[in-house]
Tab-separated table of C-alpha atoms in Angstrom:
chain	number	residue	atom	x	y	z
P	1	UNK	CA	-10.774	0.483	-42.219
P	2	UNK	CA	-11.426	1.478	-45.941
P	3	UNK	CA	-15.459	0.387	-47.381
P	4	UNK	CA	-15.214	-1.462	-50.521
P	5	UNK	CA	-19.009	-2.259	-52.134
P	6	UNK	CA	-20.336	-5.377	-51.488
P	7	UNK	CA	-21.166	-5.979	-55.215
P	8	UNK	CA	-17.216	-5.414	-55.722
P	9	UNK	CA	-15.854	-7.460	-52.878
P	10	UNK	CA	-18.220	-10.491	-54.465
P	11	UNK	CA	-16.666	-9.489	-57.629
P	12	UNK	CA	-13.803	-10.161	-57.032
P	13	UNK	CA	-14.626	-12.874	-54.713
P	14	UNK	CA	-17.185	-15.016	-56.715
P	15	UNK	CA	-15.533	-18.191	-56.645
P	16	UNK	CA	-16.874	-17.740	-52.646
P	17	UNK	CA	-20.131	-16.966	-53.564
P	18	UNK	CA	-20.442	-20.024	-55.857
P	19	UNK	CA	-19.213	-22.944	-53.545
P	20	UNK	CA	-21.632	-21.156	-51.270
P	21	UNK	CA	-24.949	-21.760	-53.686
P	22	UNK	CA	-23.230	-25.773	-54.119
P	23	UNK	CA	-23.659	-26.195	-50.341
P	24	UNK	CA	-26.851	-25.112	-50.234
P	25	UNK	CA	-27.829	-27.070	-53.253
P	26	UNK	CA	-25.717	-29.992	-51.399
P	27	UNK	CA	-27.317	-29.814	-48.087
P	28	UNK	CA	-30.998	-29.456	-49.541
P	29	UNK	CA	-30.530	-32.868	-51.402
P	30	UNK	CA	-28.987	-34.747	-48.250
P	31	UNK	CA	-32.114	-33.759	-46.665
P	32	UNK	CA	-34.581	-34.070	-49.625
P	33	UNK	CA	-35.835	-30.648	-49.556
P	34	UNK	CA	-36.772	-30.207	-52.921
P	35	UNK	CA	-34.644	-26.934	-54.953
P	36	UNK	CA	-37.080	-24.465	-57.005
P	37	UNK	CA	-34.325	-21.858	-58.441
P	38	UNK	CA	-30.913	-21.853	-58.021
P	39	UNK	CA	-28.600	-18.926	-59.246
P	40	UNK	CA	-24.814	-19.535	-58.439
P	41	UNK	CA	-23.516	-16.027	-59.281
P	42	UNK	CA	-24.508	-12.845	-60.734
P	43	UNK	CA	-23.684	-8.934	-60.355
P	44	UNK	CA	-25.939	-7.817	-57.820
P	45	UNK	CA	-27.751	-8.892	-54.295
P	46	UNK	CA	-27.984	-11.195	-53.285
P	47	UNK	CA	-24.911	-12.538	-55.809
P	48	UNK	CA	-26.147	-15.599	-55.533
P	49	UNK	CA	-29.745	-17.704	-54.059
P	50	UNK	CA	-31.123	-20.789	-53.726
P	51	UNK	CA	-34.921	-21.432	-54.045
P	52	UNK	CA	-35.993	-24.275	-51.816
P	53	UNK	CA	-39.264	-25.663	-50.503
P	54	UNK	CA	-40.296	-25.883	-47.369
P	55	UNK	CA	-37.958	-27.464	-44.572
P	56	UNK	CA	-39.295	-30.051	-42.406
P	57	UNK	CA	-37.255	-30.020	-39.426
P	58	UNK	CA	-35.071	-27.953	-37.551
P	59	UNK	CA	-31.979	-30.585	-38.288
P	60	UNK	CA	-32.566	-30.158	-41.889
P	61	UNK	CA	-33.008	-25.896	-41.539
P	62	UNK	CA	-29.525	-26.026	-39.505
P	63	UNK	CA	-27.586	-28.388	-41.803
P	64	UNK	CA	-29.279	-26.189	-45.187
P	65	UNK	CA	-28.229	-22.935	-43.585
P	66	UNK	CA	-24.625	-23.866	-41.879
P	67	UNK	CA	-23.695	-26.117	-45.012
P	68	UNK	CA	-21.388	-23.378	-46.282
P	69	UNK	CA	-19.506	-22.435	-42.982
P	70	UNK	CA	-18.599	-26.339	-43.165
P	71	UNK	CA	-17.988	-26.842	-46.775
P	72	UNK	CA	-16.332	-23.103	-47.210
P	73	UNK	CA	-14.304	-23.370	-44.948
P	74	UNK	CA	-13.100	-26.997	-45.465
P	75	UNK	CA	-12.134	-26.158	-48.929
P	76	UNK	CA	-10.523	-22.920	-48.014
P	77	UNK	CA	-7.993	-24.841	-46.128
P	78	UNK	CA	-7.701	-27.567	-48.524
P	79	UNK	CA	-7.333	-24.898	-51.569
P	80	UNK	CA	-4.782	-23.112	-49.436
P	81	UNK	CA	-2.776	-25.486	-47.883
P	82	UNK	CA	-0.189	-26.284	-50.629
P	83	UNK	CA	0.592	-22.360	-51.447
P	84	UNK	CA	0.582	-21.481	-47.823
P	85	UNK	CA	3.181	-24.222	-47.731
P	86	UNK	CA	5.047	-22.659	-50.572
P	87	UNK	CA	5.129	-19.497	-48.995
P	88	UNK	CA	6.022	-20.879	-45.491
P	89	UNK	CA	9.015	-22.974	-46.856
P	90	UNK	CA	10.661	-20.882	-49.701
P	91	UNK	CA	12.107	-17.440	-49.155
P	92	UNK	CA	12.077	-16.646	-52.580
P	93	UNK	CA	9.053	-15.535	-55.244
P	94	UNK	CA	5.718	-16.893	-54.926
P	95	UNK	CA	4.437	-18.380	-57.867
P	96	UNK	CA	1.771	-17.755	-59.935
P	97	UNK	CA	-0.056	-21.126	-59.297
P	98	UNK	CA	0.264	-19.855	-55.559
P	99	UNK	CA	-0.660	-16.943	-55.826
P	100	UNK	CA	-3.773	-18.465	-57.551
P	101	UNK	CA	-4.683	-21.047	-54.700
P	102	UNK	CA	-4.801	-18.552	-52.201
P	103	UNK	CA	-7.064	-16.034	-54.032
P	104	UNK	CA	-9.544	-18.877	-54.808
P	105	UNK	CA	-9.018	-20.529	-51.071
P	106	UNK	CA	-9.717	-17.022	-49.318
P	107	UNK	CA	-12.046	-16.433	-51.598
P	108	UNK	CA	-14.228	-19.337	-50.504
P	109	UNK	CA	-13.366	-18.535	-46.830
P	110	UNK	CA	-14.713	-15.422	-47.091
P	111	UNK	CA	-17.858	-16.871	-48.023
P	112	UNK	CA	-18.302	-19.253	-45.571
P	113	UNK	CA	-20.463	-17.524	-42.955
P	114	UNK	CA	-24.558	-17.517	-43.608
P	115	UNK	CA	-26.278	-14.721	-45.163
P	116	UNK	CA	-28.924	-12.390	-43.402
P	117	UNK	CA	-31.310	-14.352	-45.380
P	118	UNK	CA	-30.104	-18.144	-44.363
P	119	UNK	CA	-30.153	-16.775	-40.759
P	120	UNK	CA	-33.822	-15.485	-41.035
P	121	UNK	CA	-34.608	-18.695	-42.721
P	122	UNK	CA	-33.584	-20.632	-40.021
P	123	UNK	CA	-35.049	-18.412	-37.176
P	124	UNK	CA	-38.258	-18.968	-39.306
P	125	UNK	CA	-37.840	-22.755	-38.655
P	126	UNK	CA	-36.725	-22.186	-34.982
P	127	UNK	CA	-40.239	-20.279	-34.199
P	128	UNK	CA	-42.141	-23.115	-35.985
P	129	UNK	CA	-40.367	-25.954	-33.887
P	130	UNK	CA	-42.389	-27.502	-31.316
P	131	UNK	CA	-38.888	-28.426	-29.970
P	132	UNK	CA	-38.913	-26.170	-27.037
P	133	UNK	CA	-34.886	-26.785	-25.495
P	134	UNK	CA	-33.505	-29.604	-27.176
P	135	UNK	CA	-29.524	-30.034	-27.571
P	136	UNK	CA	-29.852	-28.920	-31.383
P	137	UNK	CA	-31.924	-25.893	-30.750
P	138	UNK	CA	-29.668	-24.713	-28.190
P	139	UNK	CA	-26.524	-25.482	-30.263
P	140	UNK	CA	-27.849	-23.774	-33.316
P	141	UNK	CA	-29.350	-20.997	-31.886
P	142	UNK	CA	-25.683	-19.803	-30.239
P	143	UNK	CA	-24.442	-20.669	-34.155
P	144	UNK	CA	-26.850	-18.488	-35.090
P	145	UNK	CA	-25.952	-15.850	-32.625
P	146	UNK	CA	-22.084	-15.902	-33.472
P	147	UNK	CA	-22.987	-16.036	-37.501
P	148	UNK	CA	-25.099	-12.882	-36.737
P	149	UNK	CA	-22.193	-11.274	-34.986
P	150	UNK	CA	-19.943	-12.509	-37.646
P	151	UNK	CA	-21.993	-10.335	-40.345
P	152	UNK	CA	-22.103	-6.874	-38.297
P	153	UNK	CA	-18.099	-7.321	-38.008
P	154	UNK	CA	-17.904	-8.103	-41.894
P	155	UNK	CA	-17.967	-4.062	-42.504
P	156	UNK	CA	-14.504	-4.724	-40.470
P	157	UNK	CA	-13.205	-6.995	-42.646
P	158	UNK	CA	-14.141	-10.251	-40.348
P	159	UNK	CA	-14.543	-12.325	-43.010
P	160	UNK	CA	-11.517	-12.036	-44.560
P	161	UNK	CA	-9.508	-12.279	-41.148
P	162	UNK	CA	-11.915	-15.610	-40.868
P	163	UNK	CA	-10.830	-16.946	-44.425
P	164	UNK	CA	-6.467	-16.153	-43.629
P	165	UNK	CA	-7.196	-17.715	-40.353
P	166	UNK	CA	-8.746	-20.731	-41.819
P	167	UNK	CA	-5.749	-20.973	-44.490
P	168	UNK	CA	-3.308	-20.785	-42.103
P	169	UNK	CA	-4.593	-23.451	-39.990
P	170	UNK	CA	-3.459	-26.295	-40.962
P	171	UNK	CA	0.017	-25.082	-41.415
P	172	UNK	CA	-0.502	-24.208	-37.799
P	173	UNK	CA	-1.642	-27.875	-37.189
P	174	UNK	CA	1.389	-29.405	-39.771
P	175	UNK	CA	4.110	-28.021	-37.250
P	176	UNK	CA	5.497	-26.437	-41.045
P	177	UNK	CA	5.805	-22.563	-39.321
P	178	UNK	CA	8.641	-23.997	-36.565
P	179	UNK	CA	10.643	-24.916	-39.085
């Protein structure tokens, strides 16, 4: 494994980093938690934040902070699916438009996973619930636990394996690689 900066990899990844502000910003209006700031993308870190006021419940804390695992990777399928069809059914040259989907799909992929900061948010609502062991807190507390784990292996490139695996699923799913 070769270390790349993060400030480069969301370089060249920003079309990632943005979808992941928009699900923020998405997920704090479906549960009317009011936005203060929002920053989509610039060079340096955090490449991009969202501002928000307090959350009221641990629902809304979960859906806020897991909003771009669901919505990144959703569109990094959707984005890829057509190119990894092209490459899947022709043997000859990509193309450029290809090419182009699959550097904007993985791109999003990549970003899918919560940052240390949407993870600490959401511990922060955790320790305020009065919800001791219900279903939800159980549920999002081993999310939380497998984003966390997700981050450490990012310095091994998780989240890109994450983002081709997510690509390549619903080619996977389409029966298209048997043919």
């Amino acid at each position: 494994m070769f270390f790349i900066p993060g400030f480069l990899i969301a370089l060249i990844s920003f079309p990632g980093v943005i979808v992941h502000e928009i699900a923020h910003r998405l997920f704090c209006d479906l549960t009317h938690v009011p936005v203060y700031k929002i920053c989509y993308y610039r060079v340096g870190n955090p490449a991009g934040y969202v501002i928000h006021g307090q959350v009221k419940d641990l629902k809304s804390s979960f859906l806020i902070s897991v909003g771009p695992f669901l919505i990144n990777s959703a569109l990094c399928m959707i984005v890829c699916f057509p190119a990894s069809c092209g490459f899947m059914l022709h043997d000859t040259k990509t193309s450029l438009v290809d090419t182009f989907l699959l550097w904007v799909g993985i791109s999003i992929g990549m970003h899918a996973f919560p940052s240390k900061q949407d993870l600490e948010n959401f511990h922060q609502q955790v320790k305020a619930s009065n919800s001791k062991f219900s279903p939800l807190m159980i549920f999002s507390t081993l999310m939380s636990l497998f984003f966390a784990m997700a981050r450490v292996f990012s310095f091994f490139w998780f989240d890109l394996l994450y983002a081709f695996f997510i690509a390549m699923l619903p080619i996977g799913l389409t029966g298209l690689v048997a043919r």
